[in-house]
Coordinates of C-alpha atoms in Angstrom, one line a residue:
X1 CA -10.2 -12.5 35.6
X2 CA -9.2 -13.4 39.0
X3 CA -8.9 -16.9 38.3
X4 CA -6.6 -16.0 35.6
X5 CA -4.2 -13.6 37.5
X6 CA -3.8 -16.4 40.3
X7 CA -2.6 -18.8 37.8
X8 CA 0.0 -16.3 36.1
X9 CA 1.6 -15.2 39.6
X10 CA 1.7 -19.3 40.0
X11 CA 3.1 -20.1 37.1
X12 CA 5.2 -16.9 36.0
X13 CA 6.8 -18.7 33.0
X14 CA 4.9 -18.9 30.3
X15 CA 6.6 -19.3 27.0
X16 CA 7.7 -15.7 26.6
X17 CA 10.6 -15.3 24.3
X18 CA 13.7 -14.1 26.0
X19 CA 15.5 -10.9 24.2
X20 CA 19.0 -13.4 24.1
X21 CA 17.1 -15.8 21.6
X22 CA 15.9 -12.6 19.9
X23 CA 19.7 -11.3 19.7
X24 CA 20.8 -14.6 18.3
X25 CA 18.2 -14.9 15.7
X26 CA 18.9 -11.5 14.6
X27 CA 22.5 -12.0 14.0
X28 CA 21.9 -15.4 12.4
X29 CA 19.7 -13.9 9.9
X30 CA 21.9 -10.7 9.5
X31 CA 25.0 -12.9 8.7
X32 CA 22.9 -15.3 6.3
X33 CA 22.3 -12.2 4.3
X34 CA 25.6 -10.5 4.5
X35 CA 27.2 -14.0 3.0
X36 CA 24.1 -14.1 0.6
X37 CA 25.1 -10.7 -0.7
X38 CA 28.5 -11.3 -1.1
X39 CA 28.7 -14.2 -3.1
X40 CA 26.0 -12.3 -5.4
X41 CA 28.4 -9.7 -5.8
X42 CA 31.4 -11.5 -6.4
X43 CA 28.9 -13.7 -9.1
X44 CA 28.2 -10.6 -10.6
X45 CA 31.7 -8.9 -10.6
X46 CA 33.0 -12.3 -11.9
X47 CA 30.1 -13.4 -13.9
X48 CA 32.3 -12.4 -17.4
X49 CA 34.7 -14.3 -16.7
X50 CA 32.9 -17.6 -15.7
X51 CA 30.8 -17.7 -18.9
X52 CA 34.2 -18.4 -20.3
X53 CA 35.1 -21.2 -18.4

């Protein structure tokens, strides 16, 4: 246990993800569903009309 502590004061770093990576993966994901949902609504308002085409 000791051992371990020693090492993570030495080498604070280790891998952790920071909350800005979090922030961007959030709105990446929120904008890839909020284009997602409105081309399926414009599809579905629209769809009518394409069959026709």
């Amino acid at each position: 246990m000791q051992k371990g502590l020693q090492e993570a004061a030495r080498r604070p770093d280790r891998g952790d993800v920071s909350i800005t990576t979090v922030i961007i993966w959030v709105a990446a994901v929120t904008g890839a569903v909020l284009v997602a949902g409105t081309i399926a609504v414009v599809i579905a308002k629209y769809n009518a009309r394409l069959n026709g085409l």
